[in-house]
XYZ file of N, CA and C in Angstrom:
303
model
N 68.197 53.852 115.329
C 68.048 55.200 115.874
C 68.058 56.227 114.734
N 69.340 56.398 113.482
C 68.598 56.904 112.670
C 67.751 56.914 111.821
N 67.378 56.000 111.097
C 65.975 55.658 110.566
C 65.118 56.068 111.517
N 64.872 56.098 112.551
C 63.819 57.213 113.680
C 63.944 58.510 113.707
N 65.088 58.707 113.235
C 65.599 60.179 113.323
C 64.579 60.809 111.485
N 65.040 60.180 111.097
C 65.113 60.237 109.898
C 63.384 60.215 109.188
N 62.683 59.292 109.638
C 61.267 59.004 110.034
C 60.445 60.458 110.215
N 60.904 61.039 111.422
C 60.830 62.026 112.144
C 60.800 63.066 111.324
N 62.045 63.544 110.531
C 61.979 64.726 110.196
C 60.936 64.792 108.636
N 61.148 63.099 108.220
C 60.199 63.342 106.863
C 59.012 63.883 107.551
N 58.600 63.261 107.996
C 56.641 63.463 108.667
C 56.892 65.082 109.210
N 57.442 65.522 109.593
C 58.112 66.682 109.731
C 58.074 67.663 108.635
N 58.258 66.959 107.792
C 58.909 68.362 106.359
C 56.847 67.588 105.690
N 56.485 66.611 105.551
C 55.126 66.314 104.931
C 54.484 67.193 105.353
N 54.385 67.043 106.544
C 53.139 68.132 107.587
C 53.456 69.569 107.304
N 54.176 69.909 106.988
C 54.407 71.594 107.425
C 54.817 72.454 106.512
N 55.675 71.934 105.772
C 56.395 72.143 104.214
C 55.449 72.932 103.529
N 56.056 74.365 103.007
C 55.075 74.738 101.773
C 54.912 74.802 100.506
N 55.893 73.644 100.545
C 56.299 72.872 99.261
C 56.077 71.472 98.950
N 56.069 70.840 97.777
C 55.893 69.540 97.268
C 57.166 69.115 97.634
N 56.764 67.319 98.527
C 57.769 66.720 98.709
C 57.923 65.585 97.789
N 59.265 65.219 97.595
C 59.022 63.565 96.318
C 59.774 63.148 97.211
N 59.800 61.867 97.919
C 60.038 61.086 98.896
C 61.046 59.386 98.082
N 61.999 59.279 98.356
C 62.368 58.087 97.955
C 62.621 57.060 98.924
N 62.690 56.281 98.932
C 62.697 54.962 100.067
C 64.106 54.391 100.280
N 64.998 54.772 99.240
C 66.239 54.145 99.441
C 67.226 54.801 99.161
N 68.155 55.099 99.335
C 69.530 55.687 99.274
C 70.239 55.213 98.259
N 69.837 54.071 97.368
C 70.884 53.475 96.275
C 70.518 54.193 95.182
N 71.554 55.345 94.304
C 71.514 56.318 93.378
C 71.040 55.491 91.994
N 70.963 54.183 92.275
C 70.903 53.680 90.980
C 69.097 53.283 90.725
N 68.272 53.324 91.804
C 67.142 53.116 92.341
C 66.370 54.349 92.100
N 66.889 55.344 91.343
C 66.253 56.812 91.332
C 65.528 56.542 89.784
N 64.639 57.216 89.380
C 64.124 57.067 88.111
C 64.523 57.664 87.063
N 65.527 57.979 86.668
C 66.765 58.594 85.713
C 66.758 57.335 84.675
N 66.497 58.273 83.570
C 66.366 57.175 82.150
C 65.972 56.638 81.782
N 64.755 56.105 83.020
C 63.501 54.999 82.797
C 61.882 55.414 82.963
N 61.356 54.699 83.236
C 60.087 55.498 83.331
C 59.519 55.481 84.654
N 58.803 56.457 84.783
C 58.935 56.627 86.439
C 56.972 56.710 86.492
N 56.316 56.122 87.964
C 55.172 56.469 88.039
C 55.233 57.472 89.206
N 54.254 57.886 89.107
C 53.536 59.084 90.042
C 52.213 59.169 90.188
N 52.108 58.756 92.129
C 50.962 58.655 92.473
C 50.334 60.059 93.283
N 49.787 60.577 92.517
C 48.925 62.284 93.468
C 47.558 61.694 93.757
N 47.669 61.998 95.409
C 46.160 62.435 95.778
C 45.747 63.482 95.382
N 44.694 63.578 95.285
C 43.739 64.944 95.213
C 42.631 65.284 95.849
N 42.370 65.921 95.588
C 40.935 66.959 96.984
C 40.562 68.440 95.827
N 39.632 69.040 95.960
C 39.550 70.327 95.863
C 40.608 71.560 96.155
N 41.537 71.435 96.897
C 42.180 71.728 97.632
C 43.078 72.513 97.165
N 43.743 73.752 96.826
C 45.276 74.428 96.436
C 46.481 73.331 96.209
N 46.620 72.727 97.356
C 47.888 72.383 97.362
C 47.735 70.572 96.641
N 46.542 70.010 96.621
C 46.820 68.652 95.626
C 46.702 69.499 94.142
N 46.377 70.365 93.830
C 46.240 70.753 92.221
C 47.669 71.242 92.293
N 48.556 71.849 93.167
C 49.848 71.957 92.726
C 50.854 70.499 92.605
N 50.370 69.905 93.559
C 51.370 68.075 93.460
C 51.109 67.889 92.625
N 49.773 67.704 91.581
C 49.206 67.273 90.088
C 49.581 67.943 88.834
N 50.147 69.155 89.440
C 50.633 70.033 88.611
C 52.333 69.531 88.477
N 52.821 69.959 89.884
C 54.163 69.412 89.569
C 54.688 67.933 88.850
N 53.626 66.866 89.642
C 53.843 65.510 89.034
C 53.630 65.321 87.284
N 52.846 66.991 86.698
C 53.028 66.759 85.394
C 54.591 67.261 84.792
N 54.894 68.447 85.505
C 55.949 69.075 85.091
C 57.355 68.159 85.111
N 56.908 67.289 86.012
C 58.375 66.395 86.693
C 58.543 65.259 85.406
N 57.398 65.288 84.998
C 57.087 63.592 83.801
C 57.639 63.974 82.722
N 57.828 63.463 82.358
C 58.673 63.205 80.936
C 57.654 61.884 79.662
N 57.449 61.663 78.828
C 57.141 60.716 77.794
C 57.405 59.549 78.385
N 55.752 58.754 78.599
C 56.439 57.274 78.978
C 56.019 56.943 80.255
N 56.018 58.279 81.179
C 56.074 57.812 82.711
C 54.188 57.870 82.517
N 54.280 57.287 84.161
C 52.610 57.171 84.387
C 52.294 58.326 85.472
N 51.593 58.756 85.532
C 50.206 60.096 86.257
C 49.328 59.041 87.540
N 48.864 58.694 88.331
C 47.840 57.762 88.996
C 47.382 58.905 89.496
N 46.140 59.555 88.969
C 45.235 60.072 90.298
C 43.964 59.839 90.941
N 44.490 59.810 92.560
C 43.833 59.037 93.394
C 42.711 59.879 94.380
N 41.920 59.442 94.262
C 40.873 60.449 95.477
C 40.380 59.287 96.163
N 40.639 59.481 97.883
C 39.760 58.486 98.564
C 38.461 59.064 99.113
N 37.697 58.196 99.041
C 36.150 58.776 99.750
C 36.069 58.517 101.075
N 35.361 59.104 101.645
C 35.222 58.779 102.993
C 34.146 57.454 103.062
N 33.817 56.722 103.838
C 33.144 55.121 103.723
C 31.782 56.104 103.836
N 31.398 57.038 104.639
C 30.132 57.847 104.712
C 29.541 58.335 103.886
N 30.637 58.602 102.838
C 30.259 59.557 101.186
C 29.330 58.905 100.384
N 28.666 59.644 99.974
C 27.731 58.798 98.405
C 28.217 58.467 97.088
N 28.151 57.577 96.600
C 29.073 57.406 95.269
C 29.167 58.325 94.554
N 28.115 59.272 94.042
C 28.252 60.306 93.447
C 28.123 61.887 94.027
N 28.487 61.790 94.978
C 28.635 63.105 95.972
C 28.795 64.460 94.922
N 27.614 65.281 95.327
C 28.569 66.959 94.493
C 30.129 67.082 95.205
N 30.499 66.785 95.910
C 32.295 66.681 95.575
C 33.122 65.925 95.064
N 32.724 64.494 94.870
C 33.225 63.820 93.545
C 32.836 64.623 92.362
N 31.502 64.754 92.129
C 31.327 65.321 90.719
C 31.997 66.450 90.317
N 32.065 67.133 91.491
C 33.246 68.603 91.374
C 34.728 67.993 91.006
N 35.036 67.087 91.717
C 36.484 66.765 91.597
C 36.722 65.978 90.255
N 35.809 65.129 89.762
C 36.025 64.457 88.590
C 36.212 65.376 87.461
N 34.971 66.562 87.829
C 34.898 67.832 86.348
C 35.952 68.417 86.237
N 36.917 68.667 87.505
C 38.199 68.983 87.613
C 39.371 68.744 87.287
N 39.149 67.212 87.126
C 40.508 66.837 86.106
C 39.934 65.934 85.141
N 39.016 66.433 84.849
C 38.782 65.842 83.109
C 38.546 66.989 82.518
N 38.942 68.319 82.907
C 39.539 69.019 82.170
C 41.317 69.754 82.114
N 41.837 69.341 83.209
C 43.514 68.737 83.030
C 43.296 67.679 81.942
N 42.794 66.438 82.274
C 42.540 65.347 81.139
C 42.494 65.412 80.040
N 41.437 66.578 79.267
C 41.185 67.094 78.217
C 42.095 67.705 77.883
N 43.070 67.980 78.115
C 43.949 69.141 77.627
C 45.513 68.873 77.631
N 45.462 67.320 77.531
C 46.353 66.765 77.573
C 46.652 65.628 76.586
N 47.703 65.361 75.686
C 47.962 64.491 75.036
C 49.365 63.820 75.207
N 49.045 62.876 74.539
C 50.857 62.154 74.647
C 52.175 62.498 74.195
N 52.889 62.825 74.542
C 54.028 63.343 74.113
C 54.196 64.701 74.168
């Protein structure tokens, strides 16, 4: 019952929130990414609010951790759609402007 409860209010705070959520799966403090290297997976879109998750998921990283960004296509889309090509030009210049460390 609470894990339903609990279920509930995440999908709750995802949907509506006008803020970035970072979501953890488990309650054991030792399971948090403190000291080690942590990945981070952002969708993206054209969109305001994935260029701020991509934004924050840089601010949150530290040396070491991993970035994954993910865009799904719709099965209808063309491989090279003017909105892929928009979205790719879009962060290969985040990309560009970024180095290690």
């Amino acid at each position: 019952a609470d894990t339903h409860f609990l279920a509930s209010q995440l999908m709750k705070v995802l949907r509506h929130a006008s803020c970035s959520a970072i979501v953890f799966k488990d309650e054991d403090a030792s399971l948090l990414p403190i000291r080690r290297k942590t990945m981070f997976c952002v969708s993206v879109s054209l969109n305001q609010a994935s260029t701020k998750a991509f934004l924050d998921a840089l601010k949150l990283s530290k040396p070491g951790d991993d970035i994954h960004v993910v865009y799904i296509k719709g099965y209808m889309e063309a491989e090279d759609s003017d909105y892929t090509a928009e979205l790719r030009e879009k962060y290969s210049f985040f990309f560009g402007g970024l180095t290690d460390g």
